[in-house]
Coordinates of C-alpha atoms and ligand atoms in Angstrom, one line a residue:
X1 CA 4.4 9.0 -22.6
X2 CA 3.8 12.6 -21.7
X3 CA 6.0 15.2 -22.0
X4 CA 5.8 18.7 -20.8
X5 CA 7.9 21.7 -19.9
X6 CA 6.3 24.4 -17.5
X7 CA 5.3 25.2 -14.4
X8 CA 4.4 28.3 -12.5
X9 CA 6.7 29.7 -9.7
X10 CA 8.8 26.4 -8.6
X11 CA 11.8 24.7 -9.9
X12 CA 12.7 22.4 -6.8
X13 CA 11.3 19.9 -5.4
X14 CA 12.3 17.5 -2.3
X15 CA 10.8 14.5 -1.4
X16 CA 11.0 12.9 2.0
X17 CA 10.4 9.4 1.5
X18 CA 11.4 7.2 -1.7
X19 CA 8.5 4.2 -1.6
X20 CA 5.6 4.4 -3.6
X21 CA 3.9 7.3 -2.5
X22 CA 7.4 9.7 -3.3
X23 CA 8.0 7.6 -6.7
X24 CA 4.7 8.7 -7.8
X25 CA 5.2 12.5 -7.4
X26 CA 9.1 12.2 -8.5
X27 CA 8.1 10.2 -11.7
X28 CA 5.4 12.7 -12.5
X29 CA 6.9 15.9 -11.4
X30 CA 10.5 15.0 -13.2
X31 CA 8.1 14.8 -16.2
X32 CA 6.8 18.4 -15.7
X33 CA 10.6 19.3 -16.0
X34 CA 11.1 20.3 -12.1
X35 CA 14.2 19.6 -10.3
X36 CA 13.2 16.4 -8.0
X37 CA 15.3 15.0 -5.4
X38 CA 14.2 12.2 -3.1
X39 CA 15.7 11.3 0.1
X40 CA 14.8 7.6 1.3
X41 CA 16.2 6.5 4.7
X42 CA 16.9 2.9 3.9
X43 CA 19.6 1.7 1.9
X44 CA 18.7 -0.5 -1.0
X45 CA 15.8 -1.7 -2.4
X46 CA 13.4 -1.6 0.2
X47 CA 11.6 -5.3 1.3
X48 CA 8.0 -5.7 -0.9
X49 CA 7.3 -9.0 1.1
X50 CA 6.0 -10.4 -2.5
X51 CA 2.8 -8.3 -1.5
X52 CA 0.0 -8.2 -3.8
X53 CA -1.6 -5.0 -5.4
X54 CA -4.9 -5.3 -7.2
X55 CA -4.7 -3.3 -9.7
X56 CA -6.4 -0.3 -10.1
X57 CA -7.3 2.4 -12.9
X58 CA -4.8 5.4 -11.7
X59 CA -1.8 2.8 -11.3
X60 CA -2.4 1.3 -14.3
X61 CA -2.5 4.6 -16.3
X62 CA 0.1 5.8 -14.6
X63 CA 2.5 2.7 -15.4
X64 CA 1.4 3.1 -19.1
X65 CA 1.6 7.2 -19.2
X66 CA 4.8 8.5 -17.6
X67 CA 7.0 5.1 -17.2
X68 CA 6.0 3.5 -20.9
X69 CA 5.3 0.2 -19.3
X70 CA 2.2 -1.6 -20.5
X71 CA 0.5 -2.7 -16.9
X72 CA -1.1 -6.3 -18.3
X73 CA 2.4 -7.7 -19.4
X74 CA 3.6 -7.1 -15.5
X75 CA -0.1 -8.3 -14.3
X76 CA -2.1 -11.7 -13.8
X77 CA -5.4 -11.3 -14.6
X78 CA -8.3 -12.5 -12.7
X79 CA -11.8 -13.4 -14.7
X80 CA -14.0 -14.3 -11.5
X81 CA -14.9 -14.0 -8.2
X82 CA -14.9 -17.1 -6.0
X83 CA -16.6 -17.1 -2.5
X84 CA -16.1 -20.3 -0.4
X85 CA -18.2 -21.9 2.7
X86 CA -16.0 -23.3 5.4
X87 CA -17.1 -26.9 3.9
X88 CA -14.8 -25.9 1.1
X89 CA -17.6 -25.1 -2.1
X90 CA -17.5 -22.5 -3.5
X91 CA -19.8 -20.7 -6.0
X92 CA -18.3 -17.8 -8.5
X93 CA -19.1 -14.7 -10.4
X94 CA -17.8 -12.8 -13.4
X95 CA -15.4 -9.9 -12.4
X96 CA -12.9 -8.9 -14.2
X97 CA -9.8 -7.4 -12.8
X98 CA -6.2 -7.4 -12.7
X99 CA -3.6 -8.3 -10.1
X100 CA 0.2 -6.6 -9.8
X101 CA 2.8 -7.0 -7.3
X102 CA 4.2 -4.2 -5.4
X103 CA 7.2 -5.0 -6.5
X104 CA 6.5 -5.3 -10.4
X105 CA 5.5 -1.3 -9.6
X106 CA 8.0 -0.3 -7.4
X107 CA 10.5 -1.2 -10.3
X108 CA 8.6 0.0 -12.9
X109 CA 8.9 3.3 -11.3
X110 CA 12.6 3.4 -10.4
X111 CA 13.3 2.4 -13.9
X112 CA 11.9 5.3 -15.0
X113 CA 13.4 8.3 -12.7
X114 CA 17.2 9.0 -12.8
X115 CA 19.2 7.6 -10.2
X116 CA 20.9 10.9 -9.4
X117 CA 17.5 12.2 -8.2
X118 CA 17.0 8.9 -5.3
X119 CA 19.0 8.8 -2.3
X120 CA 19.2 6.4 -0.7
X121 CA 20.0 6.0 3.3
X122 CA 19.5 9.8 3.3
X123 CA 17.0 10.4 6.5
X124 CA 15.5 13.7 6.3
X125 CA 15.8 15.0 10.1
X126 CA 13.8 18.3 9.8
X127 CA 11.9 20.4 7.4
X128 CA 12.4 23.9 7.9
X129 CA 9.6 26.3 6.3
X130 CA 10.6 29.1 4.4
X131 CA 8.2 32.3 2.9
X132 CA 8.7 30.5 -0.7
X133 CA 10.0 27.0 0.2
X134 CA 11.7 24.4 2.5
X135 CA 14.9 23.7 3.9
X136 CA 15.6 20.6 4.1
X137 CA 17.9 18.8 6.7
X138 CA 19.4 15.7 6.0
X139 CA 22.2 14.3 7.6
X140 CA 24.5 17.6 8.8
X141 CA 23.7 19.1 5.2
X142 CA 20.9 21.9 4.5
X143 CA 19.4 21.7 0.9
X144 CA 16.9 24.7 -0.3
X145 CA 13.8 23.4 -2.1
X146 CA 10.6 25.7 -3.5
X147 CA 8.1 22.7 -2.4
X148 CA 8.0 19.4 0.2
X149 CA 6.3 16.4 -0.5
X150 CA 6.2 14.5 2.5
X151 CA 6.0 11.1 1.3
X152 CA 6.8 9.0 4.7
X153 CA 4.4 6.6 5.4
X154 CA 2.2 5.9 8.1
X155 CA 4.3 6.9 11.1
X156 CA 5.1 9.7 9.5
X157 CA 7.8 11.9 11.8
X158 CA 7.0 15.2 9.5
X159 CA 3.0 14.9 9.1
X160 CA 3.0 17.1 12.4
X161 CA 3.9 20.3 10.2
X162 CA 0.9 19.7 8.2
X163 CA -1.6 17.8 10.2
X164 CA -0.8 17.3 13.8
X165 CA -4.1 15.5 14.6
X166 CA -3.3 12.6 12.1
X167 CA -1.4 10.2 13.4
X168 CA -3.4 6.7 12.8
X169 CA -5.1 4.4 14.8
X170 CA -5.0 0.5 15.4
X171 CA -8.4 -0.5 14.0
X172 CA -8.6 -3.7 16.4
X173 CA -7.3 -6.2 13.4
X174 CA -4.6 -7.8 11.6
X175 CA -4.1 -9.3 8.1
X176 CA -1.6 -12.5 8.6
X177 CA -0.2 -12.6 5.0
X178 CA 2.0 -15.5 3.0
X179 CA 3.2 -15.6 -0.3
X180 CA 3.9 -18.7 -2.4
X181 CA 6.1 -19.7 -5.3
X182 CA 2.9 -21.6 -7.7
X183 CA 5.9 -24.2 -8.4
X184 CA 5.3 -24.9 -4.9
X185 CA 1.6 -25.9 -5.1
X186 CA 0.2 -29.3 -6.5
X187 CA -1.6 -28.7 -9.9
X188 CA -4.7 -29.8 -8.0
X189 CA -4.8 -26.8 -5.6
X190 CA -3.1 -24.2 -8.2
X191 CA -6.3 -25.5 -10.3
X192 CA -8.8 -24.2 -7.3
X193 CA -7.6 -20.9 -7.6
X194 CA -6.7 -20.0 -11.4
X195 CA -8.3 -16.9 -12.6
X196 CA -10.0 -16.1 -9.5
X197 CA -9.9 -13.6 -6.6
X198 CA -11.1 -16.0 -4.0
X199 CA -12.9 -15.5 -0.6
X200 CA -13.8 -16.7 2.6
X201 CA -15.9 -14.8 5.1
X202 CA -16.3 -16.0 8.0
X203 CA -17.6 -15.2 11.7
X204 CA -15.8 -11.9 12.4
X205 CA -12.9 -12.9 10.0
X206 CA -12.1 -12.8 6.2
X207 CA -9.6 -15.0 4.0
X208 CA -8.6 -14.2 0.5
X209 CA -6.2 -14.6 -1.9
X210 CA -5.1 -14.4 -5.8
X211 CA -1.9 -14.9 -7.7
X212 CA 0.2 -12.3 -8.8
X213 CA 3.7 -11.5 -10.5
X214 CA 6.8 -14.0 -9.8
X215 CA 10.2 -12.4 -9.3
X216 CA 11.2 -9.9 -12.4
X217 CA 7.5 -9.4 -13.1
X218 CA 6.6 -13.1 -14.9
X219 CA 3.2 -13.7 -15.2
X220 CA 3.8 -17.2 -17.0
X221 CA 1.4 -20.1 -15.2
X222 CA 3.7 -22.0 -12.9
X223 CA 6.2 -18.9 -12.6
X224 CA 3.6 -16.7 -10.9
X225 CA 2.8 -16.1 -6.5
X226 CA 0.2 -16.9 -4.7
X227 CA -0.8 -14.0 -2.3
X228 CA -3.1 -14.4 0.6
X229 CA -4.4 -12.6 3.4
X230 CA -6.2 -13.3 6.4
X231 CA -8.2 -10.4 8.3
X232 CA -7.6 -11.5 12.3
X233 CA -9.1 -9.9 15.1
X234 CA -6.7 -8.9 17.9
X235 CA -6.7 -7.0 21.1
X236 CA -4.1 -4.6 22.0
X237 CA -1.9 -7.4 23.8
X238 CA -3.0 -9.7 21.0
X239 CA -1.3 -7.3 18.6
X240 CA 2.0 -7.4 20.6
X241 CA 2.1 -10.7 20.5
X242 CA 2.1 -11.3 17.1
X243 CA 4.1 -8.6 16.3
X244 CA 6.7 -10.2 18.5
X245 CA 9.6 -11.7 16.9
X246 CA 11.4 -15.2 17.2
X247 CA 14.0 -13.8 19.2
X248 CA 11.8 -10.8 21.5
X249 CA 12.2 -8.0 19.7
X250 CA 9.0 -6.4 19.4
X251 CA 8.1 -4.6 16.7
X252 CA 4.6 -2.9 17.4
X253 CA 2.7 -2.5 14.1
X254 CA 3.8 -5.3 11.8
X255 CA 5.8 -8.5 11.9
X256 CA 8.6 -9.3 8.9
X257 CA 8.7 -12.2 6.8
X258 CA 11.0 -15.2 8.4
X259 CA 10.7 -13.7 11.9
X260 CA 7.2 -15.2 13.4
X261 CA 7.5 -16.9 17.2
X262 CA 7.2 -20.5 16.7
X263 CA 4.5 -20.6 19.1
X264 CA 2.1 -17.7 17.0
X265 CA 3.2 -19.7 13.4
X266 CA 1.9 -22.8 15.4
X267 CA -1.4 -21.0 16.9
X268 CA -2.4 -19.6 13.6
X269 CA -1.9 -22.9 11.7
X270 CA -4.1 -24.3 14.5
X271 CA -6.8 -21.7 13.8
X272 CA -6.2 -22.6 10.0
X273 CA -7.2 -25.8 10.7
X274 CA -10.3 -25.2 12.3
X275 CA -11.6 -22.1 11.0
X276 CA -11.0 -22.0 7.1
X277 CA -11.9 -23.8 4.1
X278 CA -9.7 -26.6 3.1
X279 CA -7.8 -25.1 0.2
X280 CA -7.4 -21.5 2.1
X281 CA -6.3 -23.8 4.8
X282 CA -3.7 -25.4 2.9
X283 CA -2.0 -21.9 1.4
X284 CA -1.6 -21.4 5.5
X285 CA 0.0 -24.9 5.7
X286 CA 2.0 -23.9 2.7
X287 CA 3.3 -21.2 3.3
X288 CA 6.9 -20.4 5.5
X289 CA 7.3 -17.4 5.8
X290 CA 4.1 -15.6 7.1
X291 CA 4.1 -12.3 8.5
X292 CA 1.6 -9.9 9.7
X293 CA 0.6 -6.1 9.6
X294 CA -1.6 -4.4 12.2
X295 CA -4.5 -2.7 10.1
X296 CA -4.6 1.1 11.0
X297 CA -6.9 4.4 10.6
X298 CA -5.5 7.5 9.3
X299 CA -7.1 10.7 8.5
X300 CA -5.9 14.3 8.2
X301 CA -8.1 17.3 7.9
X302 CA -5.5 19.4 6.2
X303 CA -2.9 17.6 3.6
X304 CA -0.8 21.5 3.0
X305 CA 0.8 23.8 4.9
X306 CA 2.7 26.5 2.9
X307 CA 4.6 24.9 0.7
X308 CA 4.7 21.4 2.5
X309 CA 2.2 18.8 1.0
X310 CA 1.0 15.8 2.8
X311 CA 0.7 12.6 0.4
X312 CA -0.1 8.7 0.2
X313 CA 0.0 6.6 3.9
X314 CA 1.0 10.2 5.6
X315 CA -1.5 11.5 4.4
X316 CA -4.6 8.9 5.0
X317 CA -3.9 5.3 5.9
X318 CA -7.2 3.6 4.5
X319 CA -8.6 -0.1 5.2
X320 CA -7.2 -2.9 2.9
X321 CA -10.8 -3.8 1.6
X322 CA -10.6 -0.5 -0.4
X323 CA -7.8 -1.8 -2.4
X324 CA -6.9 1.8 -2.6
X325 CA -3.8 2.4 -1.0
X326 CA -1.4 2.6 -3.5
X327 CA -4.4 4.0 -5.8
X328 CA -4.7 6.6 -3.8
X329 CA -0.6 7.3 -3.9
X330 CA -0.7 6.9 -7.8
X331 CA -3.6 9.5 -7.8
X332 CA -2.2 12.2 -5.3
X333 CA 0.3 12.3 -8.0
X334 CA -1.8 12.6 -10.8
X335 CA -3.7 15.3 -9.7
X336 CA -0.4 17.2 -8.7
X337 CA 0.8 16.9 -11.8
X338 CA -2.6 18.1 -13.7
X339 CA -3.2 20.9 -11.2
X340 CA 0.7 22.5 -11.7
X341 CA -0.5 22.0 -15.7
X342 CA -3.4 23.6 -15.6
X343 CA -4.2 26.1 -12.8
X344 CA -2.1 29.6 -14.2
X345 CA -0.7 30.5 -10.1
X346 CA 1.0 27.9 -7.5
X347 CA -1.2 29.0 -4.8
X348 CA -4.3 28.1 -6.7
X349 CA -2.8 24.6 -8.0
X350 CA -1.9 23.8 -4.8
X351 CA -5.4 24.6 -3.0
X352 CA -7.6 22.8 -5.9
X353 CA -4.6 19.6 -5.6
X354 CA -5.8 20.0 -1.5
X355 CA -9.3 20.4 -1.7
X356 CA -9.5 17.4 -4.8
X357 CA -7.4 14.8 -2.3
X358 CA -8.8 15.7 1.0
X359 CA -12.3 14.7 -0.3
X360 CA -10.9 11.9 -2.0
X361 CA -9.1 10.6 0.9
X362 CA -11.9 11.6 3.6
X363 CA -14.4 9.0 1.3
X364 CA -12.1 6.4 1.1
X365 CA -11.4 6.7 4.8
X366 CA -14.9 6.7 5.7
X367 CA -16.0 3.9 3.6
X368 CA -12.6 1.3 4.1
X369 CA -14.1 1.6 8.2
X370 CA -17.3 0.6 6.9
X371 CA -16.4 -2.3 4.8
X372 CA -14.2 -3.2 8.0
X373 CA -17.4 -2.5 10.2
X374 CA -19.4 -4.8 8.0
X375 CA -17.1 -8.1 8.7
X376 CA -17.4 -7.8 12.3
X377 CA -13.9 -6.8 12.2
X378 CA -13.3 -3.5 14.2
X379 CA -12.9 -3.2 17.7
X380 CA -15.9 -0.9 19.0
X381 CA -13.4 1.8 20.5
X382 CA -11.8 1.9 16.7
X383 CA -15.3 2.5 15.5
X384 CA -16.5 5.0 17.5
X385 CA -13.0 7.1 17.1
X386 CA -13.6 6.7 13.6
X387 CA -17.2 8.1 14.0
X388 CA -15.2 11.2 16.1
X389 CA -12.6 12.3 13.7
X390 CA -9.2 12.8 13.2
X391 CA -6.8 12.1 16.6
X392 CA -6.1 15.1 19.3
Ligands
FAD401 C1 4.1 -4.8 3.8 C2 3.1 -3.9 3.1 C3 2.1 -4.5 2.3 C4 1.1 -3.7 1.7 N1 0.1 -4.3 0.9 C5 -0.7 -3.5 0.3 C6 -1.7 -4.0 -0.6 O1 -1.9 -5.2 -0.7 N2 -2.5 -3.2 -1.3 C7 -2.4 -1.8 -1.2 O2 -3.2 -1.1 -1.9 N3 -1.5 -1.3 -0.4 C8 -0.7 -2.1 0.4 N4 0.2 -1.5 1.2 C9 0.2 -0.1 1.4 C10 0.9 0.6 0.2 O3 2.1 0.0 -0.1 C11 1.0 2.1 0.5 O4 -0.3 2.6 0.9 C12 1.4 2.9 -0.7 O5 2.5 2.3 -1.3 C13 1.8 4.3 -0.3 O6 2.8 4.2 0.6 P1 3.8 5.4 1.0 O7 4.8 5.5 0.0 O8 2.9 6.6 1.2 O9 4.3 5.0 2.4 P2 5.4 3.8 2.7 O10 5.3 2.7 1.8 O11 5.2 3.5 4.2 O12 6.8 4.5 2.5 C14 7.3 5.5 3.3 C15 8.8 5.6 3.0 O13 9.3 6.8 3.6 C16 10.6 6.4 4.2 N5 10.9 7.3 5.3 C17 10.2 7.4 6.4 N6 10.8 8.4 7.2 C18 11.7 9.0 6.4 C19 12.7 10.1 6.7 N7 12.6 10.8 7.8 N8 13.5 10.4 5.7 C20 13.6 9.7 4.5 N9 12.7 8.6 4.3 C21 11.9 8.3 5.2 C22 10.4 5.0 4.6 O14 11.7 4.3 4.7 C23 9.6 4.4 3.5 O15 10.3 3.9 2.4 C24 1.2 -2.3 1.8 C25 2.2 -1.7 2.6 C26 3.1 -2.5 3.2 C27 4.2 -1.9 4.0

């Protein structure tokens, strides 16, 4: 693990936000020797849904660098790629990768920063800028800080300080999702899938799915998840529909596990039925609990104001084919950390950290709406905002 002792001008640091995006910079900047607090809204662990991460080169060095955890003993590993026809064969190739739950990282991280530095059920209610630092309101109390990370997701409430013109767009598509205990499949169908990231393209539609982590981490065959996800286009009152729970409440941008309408779970096993392979047809049939998210556009032209910073989903909210979500958290962080290492004055850390993640973020942006583009998956109106920038 690293360990390291100085940085120029700052000794506080607040985090709004205590998911992935603030673990990241509170892991990394605790290791630089600043004083981090976060402040996380919800109480208790927050829900993962059993989602699956693939696993990408920042993550896993972080995981290994600043929490001492060795990312292939919390991972399943995948050897090949496996693309299906809707008459169920499937040809494969050799890719190597490796698949994590968000969980497995989420725990990995709060395992490594002090509890007295998370609070939890602590909204941050305004962020006050000050000549050389924050104040930051949370509850009735004030508390001073020399730098913000805002770190509160997509519908970020503070991005507006930063980056007023970035709140995200609905892209036109959801991903259905379901996880599965592998004790729950039959041998036969575990079989189809073992070592593979498998995938079904279809017209204006995409299936996939892999195993990852079981509860705690276990990687064991038979102990492990199957995750899958199923790319769905859907009109505006297509989304709200979905997103619609079992007992009316509507929840706009993504449905919770155990809370689908009868009649959507019934809909989309019929579409199962007649639009997917038989084995990715099956993991629908399989699984109980599905739930949904609405897949969005986010893109900021400016991720620091001051000394507020912009990072992860309220930052840029990129397409799911990138892969790069929580990448792209994990490597906000990183270059944070390197820039207060390396560059000698906080002003010019934080401009290179800007000018480093903007272009980052900008590409990744750019080229998760292309990927999206090419499956026939975007509404036109999401494509052409894409084409026009950032929202007014
Ligand atoms: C269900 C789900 C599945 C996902 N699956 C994948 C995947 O398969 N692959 C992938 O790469 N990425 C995935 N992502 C995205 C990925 O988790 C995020 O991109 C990444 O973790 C960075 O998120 P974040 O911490 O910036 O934002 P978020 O995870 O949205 O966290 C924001 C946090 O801020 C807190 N907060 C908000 N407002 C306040 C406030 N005022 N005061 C205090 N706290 C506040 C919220 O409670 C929340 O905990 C998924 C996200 C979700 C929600």
């Amino acid at each position: 693990m690293l360990a390291v002792t100085t940085v120029p001008d700052i000794e506080s640091v607040g985090i709004v936000g205590g998911s992935l995006g603030g673990l990241f910079q509170a892991v990394a900047l605790a290791e630089l020797g600043l004083d981090v607090t976060v402040w996380e809204r919800s109480a208790g662990r927050p829900d993962d849904r059993g989602a699956g991460i693939v696993l990408q080169p920042s993550v896993a060095w972080f995981l290994r660098m600043f929490c001492g955890v060795d990312p292939d003993r919390i991972s399943v590993p995948v050897t090949h790629r496996q693309f299906f026809s809707l008459d169920g064969k499937s040809h494969h190739t050799l890719m190597r990768q490796r698949m994590i739950s968000w969980g497995a990282i989420y725990t990995s991280l709060r395992d490594r920063l002090d509890p007295a530095r998370y609070h939890e059920g602590a909204q941050v209610t305004a962020l006050v800028p000050r000549p050389e630092g924050v104040d930051v309101q949370v509850g009735g109390a004030v508390r001073s800080v020399d730098l913000a990370i805002i770190a509160d997701g997509s519908a970020s409430r503070h991005r507006r300080l930063v980056a007023p013109e970035g709140a995200p767009r609905y892209a036109g598509y959801v991903a259905y999702r379901g996880v599965i205990d592998e004790a729950d499949l039959s041998q036969e169908l575990s079989e189809v899938f073992r070592d593979r990231f498998s995938f079904y393209d279809g017209d204006r539609t995409q299936f996939l799915s892999y195993f990852i982590p079981g509860d705690l981490g276990t990687t064991a065959p038979g102990r492990r998840r199957m995750n899958w996800v199923w790319y769905v286009r859907a009109d505006a009152a297509g989304l709200e529909r979905i997103t619609t729970d079992r007992n009316g409440t509507v929840h706009g941008l993504s449905l919770p596990p155990g809370l689908i309408a009868p009649q959507v779970h019934a809909e989309l096993l019929d579409r199962a039925r007649a639009l997917l392979p038989g084995p990715m047809r099956e993991l629908v049939e399989h699984t109980r609990e599905p739930f949904a998210q609405a897949i969005l556009d986010g893109h900021v032209s400016r991720m620091r104001a001051g000394r507020m910073l912009l990072t992860g989903d309220a930052a840029f909210v990129v397409r799911p084919h990138t892969a790069a979500s929580v990448e792209k958290a994990a490597a906000d962080a990183i270059a944070l950390f390197t820039a207060l290492l390396q560059v000698p004055s906080l002003d010019g850390a934080l401009r290179a950290w800007e000018k480093n993640r903007l272009a980052e973020g900008t590409a990744l942006h750019r080229h998760g709406i292309g990927l999206g583009d090419r499956l026939g998956l975007s509404s036109s109106e999401a494509t052409q905002a894409a084409a026009a920038g950032p929202a007014a």
